[in-house]
PDB file of C-alpha atoms in Angstrom:
ATOM      1  CA  MET A  56     136.660 232.542-128.973  1.00 73.00           C
ATOM      2  CA  GLU A  57     139.520 231.945-128.355  1.00 81.00           C
ATOM      3  CA  LEU A  58     139.980 232.500-124.213  1.00 83.00           C
ATOM      4  CA  GLN A  59     143.217 232.565-122.386  1.00 86.00           C
ATOM      5  CA  ILE A  60     141.848 231.248-118.283  1.00 87.00           C
ATOM      6  CA  PRO A  61     143.845 233.131-115.673  1.00 86.00           C
ATOM      7  CA  LYS A  62     146.151 230.673-113.808  1.00 87.00           C
ATOM      8  CA  ALA A  63     145.296 230.938-110.564  1.00 84.00           C
ATOM      9  CA  GLN A  64     142.008 229.807-112.220  1.00 88.00           C
ATOM     10  CA  GLN A  65     143.045 226.480-113.870  1.00 90.00           C
ATOM     11  CA  ALA A  66     143.410 224.579-111.696  1.00 91.00           C
ATOM     12  CA  THR A  67     139.829 225.335-110.319  1.00 93.00           C
ATOM     13  CA  LEU A  68     138.551 225.150-113.575  1.00 93.00           C
ATOM     14  CA  LEU A  69     139.805 221.470-114.410  1.00 93.00           C
ATOM     15  CA  GLU A  70     138.127 220.660-110.783  1.00 94.00           C
ATOM     16  CA  PHE A  71     134.937 221.732-112.013  1.00 94.00           C
ATOM     17  CA  ALA A  72     135.096 220.147-114.897  1.00 93.00           C
ATOM     18  CA  ARG A  73     135.992 216.739-113.695  1.00 93.00           C
ATOM     19  CA  LEU A  74     133.000 216.714-110.425  1.00 94.00           C
ATOM     20  CA  SER A  75     130.714 214.666-109.931  1.00 93.00           C
ATOM     21  CA  ALA A  76     126.661 215.009-112.350  1.00 93.00           C
ATOM     22  CA  GLU A  77     125.653 214.955-108.690  1.00 94.00           C
ATOM     23  CA  ALA A  78     127.847 217.433-107.512  1.00 95.00           C
ATOM     24  CA  LYS A  79     127.287 219.474-110.087  1.00 94.00           C
ATOM     25  CA  GLN A  80     123.436 219.451-109.886  1.00 93.00           C
ATOM     26  CA  ALA A  81     123.957 220.194-106.413  1.00 93.00           C
ATOM     27  CA  LEU A  82     126.456 223.757-107.487  1.00 93.00           C
ATOM     28  CA  LEU A  83     123.341 224.386-110.483  1.00 91.00           C
ATOM     29  CA  GLU A  84     121.105 224.991-107.215  1.00 89.00           C
ATOM     30  CA  ALA A  85     122.955 226.839-105.152  1.00 89.00           C
ATOM     31  CA  LEU A  86     123.842 229.470-108.384  1.00 89.00           C
ATOM     32  CA  LYS A  87     119.909 229.006-108.804  1.00 84.00           C
ATOM     33  CA  THR A  88     118.643 230.029-105.314  1.00 80.00           C
ATOM     34  CA  GLU A  89     121.787 232.931-105.290  1.00 71.00           C
ATOM     35  CA  SER A  90     118.992 235.722-105.815  1.00 62.00           C
ATOM     36  CA  GLY A  91     121.241 238.549-106.504  1.00 57.00           C
ATOM     37  CA  SER A  92     123.210 238.444-103.391  1.00 60.00           C
ATOM     38  CA  LEU A  93     126.844 239.594-102.779  1.00 71.00           C
ATOM     39  CA  LYS A  94     127.267 237.026-100.212  1.00 78.00           C
ATOM     40  CA  ILE A  95     129.201 234.787-102.633  1.00 82.00           C
ATOM     41  CA  GLN A  96     130.651 233.215 -99.641  1.00 85.00           C
ATOM     42  CA  ASP A  97     126.972 231.976 -98.459  1.00 86.00           C
ATOM     43  CA  THR A  98     126.645 230.706-101.776  1.00 88.00           C
ATOM     44  CA  ALA A  99     130.185 228.306-101.673  1.00 91.00           C
ATOM     45  CA  GLN A 100     128.601 226.823 -98.219  1.00 91.00           C
ATOM     46  CA  ALA A 101     125.048 225.486 -99.731  1.00 89.00           C
ATOM     47  CA  PHE A 102     127.110 223.642-102.384  1.00 92.00           C
ATOM     48  CA  SER A 103     129.698 222.279-100.211  1.00 94.00           C
ATOM     49  CA  ASP A 104     126.721 221.707 -97.663  1.00 93.00           C
ATOM     50  CA  ARG A 105     124.563 219.491-100.673  1.00 92.00           C
ATOM     51  CA  SER A 106     127.799 218.869-102.050  1.00 92.00           C
ATOM     52  CA  GLY A 107     130.012 217.341 -99.025  1.00 93.00           C
ATOM     53  CA  LEU A 108     132.438 218.505-101.184  1.00 93.00           C
ATOM     54  CA  PRO A 109     135.120 220.720 -98.521  1.00 94.00           C
ATOM     55  CA  ILE A 110     134.687 224.150 -98.185  1.00 94.00           C
ATOM     56  CA  ASN A 111     138.062 225.355 -99.812  1.00 92.00           C
ATOM     57  CA  SER A 112     137.482 223.804-102.682  1.00 92.00           C
ATOM     58  CA  ALA A 113     133.889 225.157-102.944  1.00 93.00           C
ATOM     59  CA  ALA A 114     134.341 228.324-102.731  1.00 93.00           C
ATOM     60  CA  PRO A 115     137.003 229.425-105.918  1.00 93.00           C
ATOM     61  CA  ILE A 116     134.399 227.094-107.848  1.00 94.00           C
ATOM     62  CA  VAL A 117     131.799 229.370-107.245  1.00 93.00           C
ATOM     63  CA  TRP A 118     134.112 232.966-107.649  1.00 90.00           C
ATOM     64  CA  MET A 119     135.413 231.469-110.697  1.00 92.00           C
ATOM     65  CA  LEU A 120     131.573 231.071-112.007  1.00 93.00           C
ATOM     66  CA  HIS A 121     130.883 234.446-110.749  1.00 90.00           C
ATOM     67  CA  ASN A 122     133.828 235.783-112.515  1.00 88.00           C
ATOM     68  CA  MET A 123     133.567 234.011-115.810  1.00 91.00           C
ATOM     69  CA  TYR A 124     129.522 235.189-116.387  1.00 91.00           C
ATOM     70  CA  SER A 125     131.578 238.847-116.059  1.00 89.00           C
ATOM     71  CA  SER A 126     133.498 238.057-117.957  1.00 88.00           C
ATOM     72  CA  ARG A 127     130.989 236.458-120.972  1.00 90.00           C
ATOM     73  CA  ALA A 128     128.551 239.733-120.051  1.00 86.00           C
ATOM     74  CA  SER A 129     131.370 242.255-120.901  1.00 85.00           C
ATOM     75  CA  SER A 130     132.835 240.410-123.912  1.00 86.00           C
ATOM     76  CA  GLU A 131     128.876 240.024-125.490  1.00 87.00           C
ATOM     77  CA  VAL A 132     129.674 236.734-126.899  1.00 89.00           C
ATOM     78  CA  PRO A 133     126.746 234.146-127.123  1.00 92.00           C
ATOM     79  CA  VAL A 134     126.524 231.837-123.820  1.00 93.00           C
ATOM     80  CA  ASP A 135     126.615 228.843-125.829  1.00 93.00           C
ATOM     81  CA  GLU A 136     129.762 230.195-127.892  1.00 94.00           C
ATOM     82  CA  PHE A 137     131.545 231.219-124.417  1.00 94.00           C
ATOM     83  CA  ALA A 138     131.120 227.551-123.560  1.00 93.00           C
ATOM     84  CA  ASP A 139     132.633 225.789-125.881  1.00 93.00           C
ATOM     85  CA  ALA A 140     135.653 228.266-125.632  1.00 92.00           C
ATOM     86  CA  VAL A 141     136.003 227.711-121.738  1.00 93.00           C
ATOM     87  CA  LEU A 142     136.402 224.249-121.930  1.00 91.00           C
ATOM     88  CA  ARG A 143     138.860 224.457-125.609  1.00 91.00           C
ATOM     89  CA  ALA A 144     141.297 226.899-123.327  1.00 91.00           C
ATOM     90  CA  THR A 145     141.619 223.785-120.444  1.00 91.00           C
ATOM     91  CA  VAL A 146     143.578 221.730-123.452  1.00 86.00           C
ATOM     92  CA  ALA A 147     146.336 223.874-123.368  1.00 86.00           C
ATOM     93  CA  PHE A 148     147.183 222.950-119.595  1.00 87.00           C
ATOM     94  CA  GLU A 149     145.373 219.540-118.845  1.00 85.00           C
ATOM     95  CA  PRO A 150     148.442 217.089-117.720  1.00 85.00           C
ATOM     96  CA  SER A 151     149.063 215.497-120.735  1.00 78.00           C
ATOM     97  CA  GLY A 152     148.479 212.038-118.463  1.00 79.00           C
ATOM     98  CA  SER A 153     145.052 213.131-117.364  1.00 83.00           C
ATOM     99  CA  ARG A 154     143.535 214.743-119.841  1.00 88.00           C
ATOM    100  CA  LEU A 155     139.352 215.551-119.499  1.00 90.00           C
ATOM    101  CA  THR A 156     136.927 212.746-120.997  1.00 90.00           C
ATOM    102  CA  ASP A 157     134.901 213.344-123.050  1.00 91.00           C
ATOM    103  CA  ASP A 158     131.678 212.602-120.393  1.00 93.00           C
ATOM    104  CA  GLU A 159     134.161 215.475-118.181  1.00 93.00           C
ATOM    105  CA  ARG A 160     133.848 217.857-120.889  1.00 91.00           C
ATOM    106  CA  ASN A 161     130.197 217.429-122.007  1.00 93.00           C
ATOM    107  CA  GLY A 162     129.214 217.334-118.456  1.00 94.00           C
ATOM    108  CA  ALA A 163     131.446 221.020-117.821  1.00 94.00           C
ATOM    109  CA  ARG A 164     130.377 222.551-121.467  1.00 94.00           C
ATOM    110  CA  ASN A 165     126.427 221.842-120.739  1.00 94.00           C
ATOM    111  CA  PHE A 166     126.260 223.243-117.097  1.00 94.00           C
ATOM    112  CA  LEU A 167     127.939 226.589-118.099  1.00 95.00           C
ATOM    113  CA  LYS A 168     125.463 226.906-121.019  1.00 94.00           C
ATOM    114  CA  GLU A 169     122.666 227.022-118.283  1.00 93.00           C
ATOM    115  CA  ALA A 170     124.683 228.626-115.013  1.00 92.00           C
ATOM    116  CA  LEU A 171     125.454 231.489-117.513  1.00 92.00           C
ATOM    117  CA  SER A 172     122.267 232.006-119.143  1.00 92.00           C
ATOM    118  CA  MET A 173     120.671 232.370-115.451  1.00 88.00           C
ATOM    119  CA  ASP A 174     120.784 236.541-115.653  1.00 86.00           C
ATOM    120  CA  ASP A 175     117.779 237.715-113.146  1.00 82.00           C
ATOM    121  CA  THR A 176     119.995 235.635-110.075  1.00 81.00           C
ATOM    122  CA  PHE A 177     123.273 233.892-110.609  1.00 84.00           C
ATOM    123  CA  GLY A 178     123.898 236.610-113.365  1.00 84.00           C
ATOM    124  CA  VAL A 179     122.902 240.077-111.037  1.00 83.00           C
ATOM    125  CA  SER A 180     125.386 238.905-107.861  1.00 82.00           C
ATOM    126  CA  ALA A 181     128.118 237.972-110.777  1.00 83.00           C
ATOM    127  CA  LYS A 182     127.354 241.631-112.577  1.00 83.00           C
ATOM    128  CA  ALA A 183     126.568 243.688-109.047  1.00 81.00           C
ATOM    129  CA  LEU A 184     130.313 242.254-107.406  1.00 79.00           C
ATOM    130  CA  SER A 185     131.590 243.266-110.529  1.00 79.00           C
ATOM    131  CA  VAL A 186     130.811 247.190-110.141  1.00 80.00           C
ATOM    132  CA  SER A 187     131.441 247.162-106.560  1.00 80.00           C
ATOM    133  CA  LEU A 188     135.394 244.820-106.905  1.00 78.00           C
ATOM    134  CA  ASP A 189     135.860 247.578-109.682  1.00 78.00           C
ATOM    135  CA  GLN A 190     137.907 249.559-107.497  1.00 82.00           C
ATOM    136  CA  GLU A 191     141.641 251.169-106.916  1.00 87.00           C
ATOM    137  CA  ARG A 192     141.469 248.726-103.549  1.00 89.00           C
ATOM    138  CA  LEU A 193     139.346 246.844-101.547  1.00 87.00           C
ATOM    139  CA  PHE A 194     138.946 246.689 -97.697  1.00 90.00           C
ATOM    140  CA  THR A 195     139.577 243.237 -96.360  1.00 88.00           C
ATOM    141  CA  GLU A 196     139.738 243.785 -92.621  1.00 94.00           C
ATOM    142  CA  CYS A 197     141.078 245.667 -90.210  1.00 96.00           C
ATOM    143  CA  ARG A 198     142.145 245.536 -86.163  1.00 96.00           C
ATOM    144  CA  ILE A 199     142.954 248.603 -83.725  1.00 97.00           C
ATOM    145  CA  LEU A 200     146.035 247.710 -81.367  1.00 95.00           C
ATOM    146  CA  SER A 201     146.410 249.566 -78.118  1.00 96.00           C
ATOM    147  CA  ASP A 202     149.315 250.193 -76.307  1.00 95.00           C
ATOM    148  CA  ILE A 203     150.798 252.034 -72.962  1.00 95.00           C
ATOM    149  CA  ARG A 204     153.801 254.326 -73.987  1.00 93.00           C
ATOM    150  CA  PRO A 205     155.418 255.383 -70.210  1.00 94.00           C
ATOM    151  CA  VAL A 206     156.518 259.040 -70.024  1.00 94.00           C
ATOM    152  CA  PHE A 207     159.754 259.566 -68.241  1.00 94.00           C
ATOM    153  CA  GLY A 208     161.704 262.465 -66.967  1.00 91.00           C
ATOM    154  CA  ASP A 209     164.790 263.135 -67.208  1.00 91.00           C
ATOM    155  CA  ASP A 210     166.170 259.862 -64.437  1.00 91.00           C
ATOM    156  CA  ILE A 211     165.281 256.853 -67.317  1.00 88.00           C
ATOM    157  CA  ASP A 212     166.133 254.897 -64.175  1.00 89.00           C
ATOM    158  CA  SER A 213     163.631 256.137 -61.843  1.00 92.00           C
ATOM    159  CA  ALA A 214     159.217 254.830 -62.644  1.00 93.00           C
ATOM    160  CA  PRO A 215     157.270 257.154 -65.496  1.00 92.00           C
ATOM    161  CA  LYS A 216     156.446 260.201 -64.374  1.00 93.00           C
ATOM    162  CA  ALA A 217     153.301 259.401 -66.977  1.00 95.00           C
ATOM    163  CA  THR A 218     151.793 256.801 -69.305  1.00 94.00           C
ATOM    164  CA  VAL A 219     150.061 257.711 -72.885  1.00 94.00           C
ATOM    165  CA  ILE A 220     147.737 255.373 -74.290  1.00 95.00           C
ATOM    166  CA  ILE A 221     147.647 254.749 -78.485  1.00 95.00           C
ATOM    167  CA  HIS A 222     145.291 253.201 -80.330  1.00 96.00           C
ATOM    168  CA  LYS A 223     146.979 251.697 -83.984  1.00 96.00           C
ATOM    169  CA  LEU A 224     144.073 251.207 -86.348  1.00 97.00           C
ATOM    170  CA  ARG A 225     145.866 248.408 -89.161  1.00 97.00           C
ATOM    171  CA  ILE A 226     144.159 248.721 -92.312  1.00 96.00           C
ATOM    172  CA  ASN A 227     144.605 245.677 -94.958  1.00 96.00           C
ATOM    173  CA  TYR A 228     143.135 245.800 -98.081  1.00 93.00           C
ATOM    174  CA  ASN A 229     143.484 244.543-101.927  1.00 89.00           C
ATOM    175  CA  GLU A 230     145.265 246.684-104.003  1.00 87.00           C
ATOM    176  CA  GLY A 231     145.864 244.883-107.624  1.00 74.00           C
ATOM    177  CA  GLY A 232     145.164 241.692-106.369  1.00 71.00           C
ATOM    178  CA  GLU A 233     148.154 242.183-103.976  1.00 84.00           C
ATOM    179  CA  LEU A 234     146.738 242.088-100.142  1.00 89.00           C
ATOM    180  CA  ARG A 235     148.115 245.125 -98.395  1.00 94.00           C
ATOM    181  CA  HIS A 236     148.070 247.148 -95.342  1.00 96.00           C
ATOM    182  CA  PHE A 237     148.722 250.419 -93.296  1.00 96.00           C
ATOM    183  CA  TYR A 238     148.591 251.876 -89.607  1.00 97.00           C
ATOM    184  CA  VAL A 239     146.882 254.756 -88.177  1.00 96.00           C
ATOM    185  CA  SER A 240     147.717 255.909 -85.069  1.00 96.00           C
ATOM    186  CA  LEU A 241     144.423 257.012 -83.021  1.00 96.00           C
ATOM    187  CA  ASP A 242     143.464 258.143 -79.267  1.00 94.00           C
ATOM    188  CA  ALA A 243     140.488 258.517 -77.395  1.00 95.00           C
ATOM    189  CA  GLU A 244     139.124 261.715 -79.008  1.00 95.00           C
ATOM    190  CA  ASP A 245     140.387 259.476 -82.604  1.00 96.00           C
ATOM    191  CA  LEU A 246     138.578 256.942 -81.820  1.00 96.00           C
ATOM    192  CA  GLU A 247     134.839 258.790 -80.789  1.00 97.00           C
ATOM    193  CA  ALA A 248     135.542 260.747 -84.016  1.00 97.00           C
ATOM    194  CA  LEU A 249     135.852 257.063 -86.031  1.00 96.00           C
ATOM    195  CA  LYS A 250     132.798 255.596 -83.852  1.00 96.00           C
ATOM    196  CA  SER A 251     130.664 259.173 -85.240  1.00 97.00           C
ATOM    197  CA  SER A 252     131.625 258.640 -88.552  1.00 97.00           C
ATOM    198  CA  VAL A 253     130.927 254.208 -88.971  1.00 96.00           C
ATOM    199  CA  GLU A 254     127.764 255.101 -87.586  1.00 97.00           C
ATOM    200  CA  ARG A 255     127.180 258.460 -89.623  1.00 97.00           C
ATOM    201  CA  ALA A 256     127.240 256.241 -92.583  1.00 95.00           C
ATOM    202  CA  LEU A 257     125.302 253.432 -91.285  1.00 95.00           C
ATOM    203  CA  LYS A 258     122.505 255.573 -91.030  1.00 96.00           C
ATOM    204  CA  LYS A 259     123.033 256.884 -94.181  1.00 95.00           C
ATOM    205  CA  ASP A 260     123.264 252.993 -95.492  1.00 92.00           C
ATOM    206  CA  ALA A 261     119.893 252.708 -93.757  1.00 92.00           C
ATOM    207  CA  GLY A 262     118.158 255.348 -95.118  1.00 94.00           C
ATOM    208  CA  LEU A 263     119.328 254.453 -98.820  1.00 91.00           C
ATOM    209  CA  LYS A 264     118.029 251.794 -99.018  1.00 86.00           C
ATOM    210  CA  ALA A 265     114.674 252.302 -96.536  1.00 90.00           C
ATOM    211  CA  PHE A 266     114.532 254.895 -99.590  1.00 91.00           C
ATOM    212  CA  LEU A 267     115.361 252.294-103.225  1.00 87.00           C
ATOM    213  CA  LYS A 268     112.393 249.600-101.151  1.00 86.00           C
ATOM    214  CA  GLY A 269     109.779 249.244-103.637  1.00 83.00           C
ATOM    215  CA  VAL A 270     112.041 251.145-106.219  1.00 86.00           C
ATOM    216  CA  VAL A 271     115.223 249.042-107.225  1.00 79.00           C
ATOM    217  CA  ARG A 272     116.146 246.019-105.756  1.00 76.00           C
ATOM    218  CA  CYS A 273     119.609 246.932-103.222  1.00 75.00           C
ATOM    219  CA  LEU A 274     122.081 244.718-102.550  1.00 74.00           C
ATOM    220  CA  SER A 275     124.506 243.665 -99.991  1.00 71.00           C
TER     221      SER A 275
END
């Protein structure tokens, strides 16, 4: 099997391979205790706390490993073969003057073989995350901006005759790996309708979780 590592993850893969044995063990423990959660940032923070690695380095490594598990599972390639293919692929982008040592390569390979076999903990999270993110557009954040708009009469040199309060809902989302956003204009009545819809959705979410309790684990 031959793999091509996405360019965005090449530096992350090399950083992971060069982690000390202690840091790799801390990462392994963080993945073992993930227990099927979708809160990947919590896993990254646990890894950062245990290893001393900055969170801005720990988080990309954790996300990369989740992507690897999903790729391995969907391809149905045996874990050993997949781990070997990952390490072979690094040769194509390793800096010529700073290639991975045999110890780093073997350590990374052994780690991947163990991590990618965690089907009941880390593996559940990776598959669930893959399912939840397999959407055309993914919400990232929102913000409501409120403005007061004056309403002038015929004589624009005079004070405004009235004002209108306008709220603009900005929704940020991810589409095909690109961050985008759009605005929706709202008034007070629209805000109440939006609030009602969100509250209704939260009640349905709680009801569905209660219904599924004891039947199947519901990740969030």
